[in-house]
Coordinates of C-alpha atoms in Angstrom, one line a residue:
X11 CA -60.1 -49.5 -17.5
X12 CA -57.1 -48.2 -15.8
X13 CA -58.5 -47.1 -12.9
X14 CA -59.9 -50.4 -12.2
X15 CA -57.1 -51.9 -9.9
X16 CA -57.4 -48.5 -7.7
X17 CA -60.7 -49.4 -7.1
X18 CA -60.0 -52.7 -6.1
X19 CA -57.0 -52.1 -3.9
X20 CA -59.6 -49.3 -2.1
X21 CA -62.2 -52.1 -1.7
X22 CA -59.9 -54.9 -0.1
X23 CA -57.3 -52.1 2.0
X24 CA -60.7 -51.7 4.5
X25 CA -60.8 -55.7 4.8
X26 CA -56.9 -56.4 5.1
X27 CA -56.6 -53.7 8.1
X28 CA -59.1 -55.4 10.7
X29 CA -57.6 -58.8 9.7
X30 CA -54.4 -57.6 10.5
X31 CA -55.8 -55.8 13.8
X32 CA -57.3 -59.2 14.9
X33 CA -54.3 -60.5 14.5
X34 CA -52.0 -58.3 16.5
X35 CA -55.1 -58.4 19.1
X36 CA -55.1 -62.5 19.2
X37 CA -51.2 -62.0 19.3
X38 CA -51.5 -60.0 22.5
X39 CA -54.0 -62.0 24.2
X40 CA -51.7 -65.2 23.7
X41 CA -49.1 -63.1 25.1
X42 CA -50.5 -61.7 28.4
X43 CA -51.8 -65.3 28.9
X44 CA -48.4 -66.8 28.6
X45 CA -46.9 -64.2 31.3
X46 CA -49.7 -65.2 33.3
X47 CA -49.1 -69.0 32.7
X48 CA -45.5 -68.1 33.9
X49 CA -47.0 -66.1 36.9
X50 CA -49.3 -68.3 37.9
X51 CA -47.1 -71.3 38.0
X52 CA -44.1 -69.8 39.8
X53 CA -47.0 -68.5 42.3
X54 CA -48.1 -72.3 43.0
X55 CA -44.8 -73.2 43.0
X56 CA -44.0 -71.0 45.9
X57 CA -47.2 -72.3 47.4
X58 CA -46.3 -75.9 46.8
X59 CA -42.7 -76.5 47.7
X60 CA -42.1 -79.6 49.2
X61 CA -44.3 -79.9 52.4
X62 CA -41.7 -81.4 54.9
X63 CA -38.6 -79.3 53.6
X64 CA -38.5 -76.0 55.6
X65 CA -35.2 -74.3 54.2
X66 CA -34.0 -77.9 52.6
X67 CA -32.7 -79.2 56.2
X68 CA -32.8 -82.9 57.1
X69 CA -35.3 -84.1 60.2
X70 CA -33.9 -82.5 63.4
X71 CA -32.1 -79.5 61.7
X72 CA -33.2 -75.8 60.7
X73 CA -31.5 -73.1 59.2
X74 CA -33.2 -69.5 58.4
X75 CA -32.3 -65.8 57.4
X76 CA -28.6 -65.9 55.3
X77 CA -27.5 -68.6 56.9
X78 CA -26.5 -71.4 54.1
X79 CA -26.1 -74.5 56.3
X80 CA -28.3 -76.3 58.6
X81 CA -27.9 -76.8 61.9
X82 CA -29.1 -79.5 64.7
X83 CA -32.3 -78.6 67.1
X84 CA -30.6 -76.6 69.9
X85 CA -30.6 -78.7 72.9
X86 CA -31.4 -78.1 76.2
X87 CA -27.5 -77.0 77.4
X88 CA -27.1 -74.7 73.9
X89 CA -30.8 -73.2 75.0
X90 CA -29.7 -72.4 78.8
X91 CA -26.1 -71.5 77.3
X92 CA -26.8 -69.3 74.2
X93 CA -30.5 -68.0 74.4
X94 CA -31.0 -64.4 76.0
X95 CA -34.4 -63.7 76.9
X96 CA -35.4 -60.0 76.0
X97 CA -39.0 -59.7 77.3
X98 CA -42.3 -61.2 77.3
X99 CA -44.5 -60.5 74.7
X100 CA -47.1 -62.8 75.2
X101 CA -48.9 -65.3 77.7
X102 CA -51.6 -67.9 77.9
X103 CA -52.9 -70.6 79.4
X104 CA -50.2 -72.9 78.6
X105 CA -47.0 -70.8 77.9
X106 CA -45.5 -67.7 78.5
X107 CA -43.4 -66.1 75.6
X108 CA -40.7 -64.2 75.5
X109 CA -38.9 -62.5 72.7
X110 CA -35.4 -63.5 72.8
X111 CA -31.6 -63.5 71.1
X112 CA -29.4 -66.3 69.7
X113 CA -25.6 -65.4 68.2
X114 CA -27.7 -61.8 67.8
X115 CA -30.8 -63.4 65.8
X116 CA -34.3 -62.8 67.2
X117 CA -35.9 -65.9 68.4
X118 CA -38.5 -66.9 70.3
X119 CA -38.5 -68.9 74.1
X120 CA -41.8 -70.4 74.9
X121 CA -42.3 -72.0 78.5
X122 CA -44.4 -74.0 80.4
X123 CA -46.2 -72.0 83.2
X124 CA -49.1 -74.3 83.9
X125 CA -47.9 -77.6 85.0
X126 CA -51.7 -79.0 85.2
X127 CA -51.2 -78.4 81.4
X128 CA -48.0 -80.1 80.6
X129 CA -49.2 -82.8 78.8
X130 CA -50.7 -80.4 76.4
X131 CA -46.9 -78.5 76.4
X132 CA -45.8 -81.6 75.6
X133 CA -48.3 -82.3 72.7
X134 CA -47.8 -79.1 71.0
X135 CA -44.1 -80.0 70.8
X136 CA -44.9 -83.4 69.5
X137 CA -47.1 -81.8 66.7
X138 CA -44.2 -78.8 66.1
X139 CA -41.7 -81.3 65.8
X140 CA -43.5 -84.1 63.5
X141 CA -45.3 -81.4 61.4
X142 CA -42.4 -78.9 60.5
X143 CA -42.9 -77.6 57.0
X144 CA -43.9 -74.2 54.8
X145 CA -46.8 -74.4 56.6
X146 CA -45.3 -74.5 60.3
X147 CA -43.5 -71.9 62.1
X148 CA -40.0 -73.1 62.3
X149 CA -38.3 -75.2 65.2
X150 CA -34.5 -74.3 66.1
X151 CA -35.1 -76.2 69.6
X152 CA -36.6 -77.6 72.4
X153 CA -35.7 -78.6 76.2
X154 CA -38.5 -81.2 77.7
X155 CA -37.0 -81.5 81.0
X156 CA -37.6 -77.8 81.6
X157 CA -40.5 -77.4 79.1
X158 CA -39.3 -75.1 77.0
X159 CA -39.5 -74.3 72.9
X160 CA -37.3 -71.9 70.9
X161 CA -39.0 -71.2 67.5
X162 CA -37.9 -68.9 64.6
X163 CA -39.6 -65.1 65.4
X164 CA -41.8 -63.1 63.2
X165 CA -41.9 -59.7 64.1
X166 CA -45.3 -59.1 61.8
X167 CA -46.8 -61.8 65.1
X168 CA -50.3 -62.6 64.7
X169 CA -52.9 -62.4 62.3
X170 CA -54.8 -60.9 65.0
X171 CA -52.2 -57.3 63.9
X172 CA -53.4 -57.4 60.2
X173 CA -55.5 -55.1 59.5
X174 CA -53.0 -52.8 61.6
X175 CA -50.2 -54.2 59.8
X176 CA -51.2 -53.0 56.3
X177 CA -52.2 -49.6 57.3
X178 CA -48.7 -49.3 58.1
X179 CA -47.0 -47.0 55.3
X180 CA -44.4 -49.7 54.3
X181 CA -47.2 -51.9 53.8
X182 CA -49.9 -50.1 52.2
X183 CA -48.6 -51.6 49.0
X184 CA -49.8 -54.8 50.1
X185 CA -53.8 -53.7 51.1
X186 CA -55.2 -55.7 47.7
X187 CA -57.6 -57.9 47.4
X188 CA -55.2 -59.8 45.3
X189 CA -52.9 -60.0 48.4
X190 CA -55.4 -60.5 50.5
X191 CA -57.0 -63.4 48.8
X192 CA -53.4 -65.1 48.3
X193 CA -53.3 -64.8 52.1
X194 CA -56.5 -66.2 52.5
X195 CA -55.1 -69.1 50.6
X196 CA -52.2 -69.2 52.5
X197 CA -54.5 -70.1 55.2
X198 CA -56.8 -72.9 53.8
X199 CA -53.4 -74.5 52.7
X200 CA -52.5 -74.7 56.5
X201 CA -55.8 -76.7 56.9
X202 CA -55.3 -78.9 54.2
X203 CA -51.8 -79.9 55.4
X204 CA -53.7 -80.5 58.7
X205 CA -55.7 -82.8 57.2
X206 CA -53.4 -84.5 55.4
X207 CA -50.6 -84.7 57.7
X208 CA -47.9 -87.1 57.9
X209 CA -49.9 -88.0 61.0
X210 CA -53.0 -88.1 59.6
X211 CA -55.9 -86.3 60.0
X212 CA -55.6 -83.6 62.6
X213 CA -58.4 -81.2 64.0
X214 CA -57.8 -77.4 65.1
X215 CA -59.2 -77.4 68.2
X216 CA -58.0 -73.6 69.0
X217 CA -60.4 -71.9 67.5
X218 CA -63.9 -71.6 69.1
X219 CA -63.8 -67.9 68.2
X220 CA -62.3 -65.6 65.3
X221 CA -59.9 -63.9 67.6
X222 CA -58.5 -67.6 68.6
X223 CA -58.2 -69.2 65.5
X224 CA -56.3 -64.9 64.2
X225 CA -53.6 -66.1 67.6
X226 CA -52.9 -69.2 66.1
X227 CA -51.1 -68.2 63.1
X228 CA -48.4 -65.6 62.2
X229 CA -47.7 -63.6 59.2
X230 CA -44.3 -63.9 57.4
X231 CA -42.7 -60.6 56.8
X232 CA -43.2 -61.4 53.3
X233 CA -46.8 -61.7 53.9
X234 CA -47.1 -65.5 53.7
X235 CA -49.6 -67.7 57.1
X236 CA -47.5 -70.1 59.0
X237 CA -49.6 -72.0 62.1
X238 CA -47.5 -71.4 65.2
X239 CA -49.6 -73.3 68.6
X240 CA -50.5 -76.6 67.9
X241 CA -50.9 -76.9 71.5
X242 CA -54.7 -78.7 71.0
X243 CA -54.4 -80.5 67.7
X244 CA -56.2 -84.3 67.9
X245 CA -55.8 -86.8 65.7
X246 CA -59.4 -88.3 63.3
X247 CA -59.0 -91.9 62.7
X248 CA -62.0 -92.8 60.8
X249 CA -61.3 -96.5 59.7
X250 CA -60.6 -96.6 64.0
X251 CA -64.1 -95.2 65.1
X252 CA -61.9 -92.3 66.2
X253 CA -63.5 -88.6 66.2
X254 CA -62.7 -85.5 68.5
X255 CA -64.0 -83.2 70.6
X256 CA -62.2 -79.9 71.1
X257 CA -62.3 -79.4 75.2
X258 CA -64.9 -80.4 77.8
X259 CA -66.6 -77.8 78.1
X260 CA -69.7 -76.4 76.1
X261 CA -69.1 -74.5 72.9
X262 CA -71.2 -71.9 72.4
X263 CA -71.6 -69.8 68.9
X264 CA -72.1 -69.2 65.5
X265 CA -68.8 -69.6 64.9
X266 CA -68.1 -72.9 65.5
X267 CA -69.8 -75.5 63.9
X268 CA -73.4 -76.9 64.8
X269 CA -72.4 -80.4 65.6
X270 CA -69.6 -78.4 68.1
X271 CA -72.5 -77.2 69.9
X272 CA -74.8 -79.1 73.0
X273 CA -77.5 -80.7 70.5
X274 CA -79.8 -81.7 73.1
X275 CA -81.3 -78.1 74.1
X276 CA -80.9 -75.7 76.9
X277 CA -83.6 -78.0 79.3
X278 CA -80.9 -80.5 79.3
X279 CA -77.6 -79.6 81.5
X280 CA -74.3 -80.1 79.1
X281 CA -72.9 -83.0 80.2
X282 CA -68.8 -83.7 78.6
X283 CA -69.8 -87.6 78.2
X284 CA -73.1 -87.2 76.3
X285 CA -71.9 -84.7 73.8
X286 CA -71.4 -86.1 70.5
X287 CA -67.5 -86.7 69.0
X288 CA -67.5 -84.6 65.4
X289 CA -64.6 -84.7 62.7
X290 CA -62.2 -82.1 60.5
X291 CA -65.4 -80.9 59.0
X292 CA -65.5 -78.2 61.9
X293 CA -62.2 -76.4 60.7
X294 CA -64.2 -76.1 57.0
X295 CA -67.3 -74.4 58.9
X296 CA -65.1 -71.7 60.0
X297 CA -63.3 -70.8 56.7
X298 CA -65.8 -68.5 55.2
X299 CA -65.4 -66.3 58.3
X300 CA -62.0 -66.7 58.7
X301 CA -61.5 -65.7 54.8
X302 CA -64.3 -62.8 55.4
X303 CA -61.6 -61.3 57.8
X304 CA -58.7 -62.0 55.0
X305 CA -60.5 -60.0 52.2
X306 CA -61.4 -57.0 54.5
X307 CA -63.3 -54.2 52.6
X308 CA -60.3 -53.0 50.0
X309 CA -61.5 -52.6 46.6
X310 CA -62.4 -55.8 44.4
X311 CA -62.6 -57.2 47.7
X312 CA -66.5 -57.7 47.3
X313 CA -66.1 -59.4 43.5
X314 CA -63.7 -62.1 45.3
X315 CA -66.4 -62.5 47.9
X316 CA -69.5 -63.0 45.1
X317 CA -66.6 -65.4 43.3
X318 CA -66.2 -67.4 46.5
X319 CA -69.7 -67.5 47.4
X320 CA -70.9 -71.0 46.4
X321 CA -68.2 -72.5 47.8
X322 CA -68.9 -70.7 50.8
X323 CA -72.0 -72.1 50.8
X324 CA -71.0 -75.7 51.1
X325 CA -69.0 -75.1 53.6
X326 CA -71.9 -73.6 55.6
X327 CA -74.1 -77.1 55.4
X328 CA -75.2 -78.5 58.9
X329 CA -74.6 -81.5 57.7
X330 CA -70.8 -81.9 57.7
X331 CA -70.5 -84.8 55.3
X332 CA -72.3 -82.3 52.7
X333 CA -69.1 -79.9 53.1
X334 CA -66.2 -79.5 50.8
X335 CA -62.6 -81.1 51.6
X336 CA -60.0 -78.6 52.2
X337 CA -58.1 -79.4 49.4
X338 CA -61.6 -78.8 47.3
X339 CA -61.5 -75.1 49.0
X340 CA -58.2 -74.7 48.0
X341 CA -58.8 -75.5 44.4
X342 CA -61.6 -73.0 43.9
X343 CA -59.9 -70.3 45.9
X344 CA -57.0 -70.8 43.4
X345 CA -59.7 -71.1 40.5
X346 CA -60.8 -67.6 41.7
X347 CA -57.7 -66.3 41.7
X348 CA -56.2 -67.3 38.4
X349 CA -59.6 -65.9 36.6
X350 CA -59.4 -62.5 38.3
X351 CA -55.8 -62.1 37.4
X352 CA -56.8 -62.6 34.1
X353 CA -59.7 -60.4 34.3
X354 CA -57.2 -57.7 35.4
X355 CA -54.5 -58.5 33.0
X356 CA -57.2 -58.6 30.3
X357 CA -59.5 -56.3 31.1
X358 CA -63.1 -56.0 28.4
X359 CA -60.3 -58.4 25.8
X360 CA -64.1 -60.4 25.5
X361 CA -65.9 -57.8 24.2
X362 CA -63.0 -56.5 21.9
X363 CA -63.2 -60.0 20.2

C-alpha cells in the first residue's frame, strides 16, 4: 500500500509534462504573433502616413534630409540665383535633366526642351504640384516662365537600375522576396493614390511598355517607389461621360491593355477619332507584369507569385469592369504579405499543434 502514490505520481508526471509543453508552445505562438502585430502595424503605418503631408510641410513648402523646418517652393529668381547645374543625366521627349546643387544638396533641374510640348510641361507641373505626397517625388520649386522644375534627387534613379541596384554589395541585403514584394506594394499604392487623387481619378498614360512605366518611378535610398513624371496623367470623370485615351497614336502589345489596342482589325487603318476612350482599368492590366519584374527570381520569390496568382488573374480579364480596384490589389498584396511573415516567423507551428 505504500508504494501506491509512487505509482500514481509515475502515471500522471507523463500527462502533466505535455500539458505544460502545450502551454509554453501556445505561450510562444501568442508571442511571435504579437511582435508581428507590432511589426506589421508600424509597417502599414509607414505605408499609410498621411497622403498629402510630405515631411509635415504646409501646401507650397518642402523640407528633406536633416533639415527641421520647411521652406517656400524656390521661385524662379532663388532657381536662377542658387541652383548649380552639374550635368545631364537624362533626356526625353519633354525635358532634359540635369543633376544639380542647392546650399551643397543634390537636386534635380528639369527643363523644357520641346516647346511643341509645353503644354504637357506645364501639365506635369500641375499634377507635381496638386499631387505632392509619400507617393510623389518631392517639389522644392518651379519657374513657368522659363519652364523649369527643381525636384528633390534620388541617387538610386529609376526602377529601370533595380535589378543592378541590389546586386550591389551594400544592397545585397535587400535581394528578398520580402523586400521585393513590399516594393511591389510600394508600387500598387502609387496607383491607388492615382486613382483616388485629390483630383480624382487619374490615368498613367506613360506606360505602353515595361521599360516606360520602370522610368516613371524612382527608388528611395531606403528602398521605398515614389512616381516622379506625371507629364501624361488625364483625368476619368465617370458621372461626366469622361474617359481617356493615352496618345493618338496606335498602341500596340501585350502589355497594354486590350481595350488600349485598335479593336477594329488590321483591314481597317487606325484612325485617332474612331478609337474607343477606356478608363483607370488599363493601369490594373499592367500590374501583374510590373509586379513580375518586382519579385525577380530570389528565393520564395515563386511562393509570393502562386500567392498572388488569383488576383493576378482578375486583373488579366478583357473585360475591364471584371478587374479588381487598386485598392482591392493592395489589400491582398498586403494579405500575402502578412501570412508569409507569419509563415516565416512560425514556421511548421501547425503541425506542432
Amino acid at each position: 500500500m505504500e508504494k501506491k502514490p509512487h505509482f500514481v505520481r509515475r502515471e500522471f508526471l507523463p500527462r502533466e509534462v505535455p500539458s505544460i509543453s502545450l502551454a509554453l508552445l501556445l505561450a510562444a505562438v501568442l508571442l511571435l504573433n504579437a511582435l508581428l502585430y507590432l511589426y506589421l502595424n508600424k509597417f502599414y503605418s509607414s505605408l499609410g502616413r498621411v497622403e498629402t503631408d510630405p515631411g509635415l510641410c504646409p501646401f507650397g513648402h518642402f523640407k528633406f534630409g536633416t533639415v527641421k523646418n520647411c521652406s517656400p517652393w524656390l521661385s524662379c529668381e532663388a532657381i536662377n540665383r542658387e541652383v548649380r547645374k552639374l550635368k545631364c543625366v537624362g533626356e526625353g521627349a519633354v525635358k532634359k535633366v540635369f543633376l544639380s546643387e542647392w546650399k551643397e544638396k543634390k537636386v534635380v533641374l528639369s527643363q523644357l526642351t520641346n516647346s511643341e510640348l509645353k503644354e504637357d510641361f506645364l501639365h506635369g507641373l500641375k499634377m507635381l504640384k496638386a499631387l505632392q505626397s509619400k507617393h510623389v517625388v518631392r517639389l522644392l520649386g518651379y519657374c513657368e516662365q522659363q519652364f523649369t522644375i527643381l525636384t528633390e534627387y534620388h541617387p538610386l534613379g529609376s526602377l529601370r537600375g533595380l535589378n543592378e541596384t541590389l546586386h550591389i554589395p551594400k544592397y545585397k541585403g535587400m535581394n528578398t522576396w520580402h523586400r521585393r514584394l513590399m516594393l511591389a506594394i510600394d508600387y500598387v499604392s502609387v496607383i491607388r493614390y492615382l486613382h483616388s487623387s485629390p483630383l480624382g481619378t487619374l490615368v498613367m498614360c506613360d506606360s505602353n511598355d515595361l521599360d516606360k512605366v520602370l522610368s516613371q518611378y524612382l527608388l528611395t535610398s531606403d528602398f521605398h517607389v515614389l512616381v516622379n513624371d506625371l507629364d501624361a496623367l488625364p483625368l476619368v470623370n465617370r458621372s461626366a461621360g469622361r474617359l481617356v485615351k493615352c496618345g493618338h497614336r496606335e498602341l500596340r502589345g501585350e502589355f497594354v491593355a486590350p481595350e488600349q489596342r485598335w479593336p477594329y482589325g488590321e483591314d481597317v487603318p487606325f484612325e485617332d477619332d474612331l478609337m474607343p476612350p477606356y478608363d483607370e482599368k488599363t493601369d490594373i492590366w499592367k500590374i501583374p507584369d510590373v509586379s513580375n519584374f518586382f519579385l525577380g527570381h530570389v528565393e520564395g520569390s515563386d511562393i509570393v507569385r502562386l500567392h498572388l496568382f488569383d488576383i493576378h488573374a482578375a486583373c488579366k480579364k478583357k473585360d475591364p469592369a471584371e478587374r479588381p480596384s487598386a485598392q482591392e490589389v493592395l489589400d491582398i498584396y498586403r494579405k500575402v504579405l502578412t501570412l508569409l511573415i507569419r509563415e516565416a516567423a512560425m514556421p511548421g507551428t501547425r503541425e506542432m499543434l
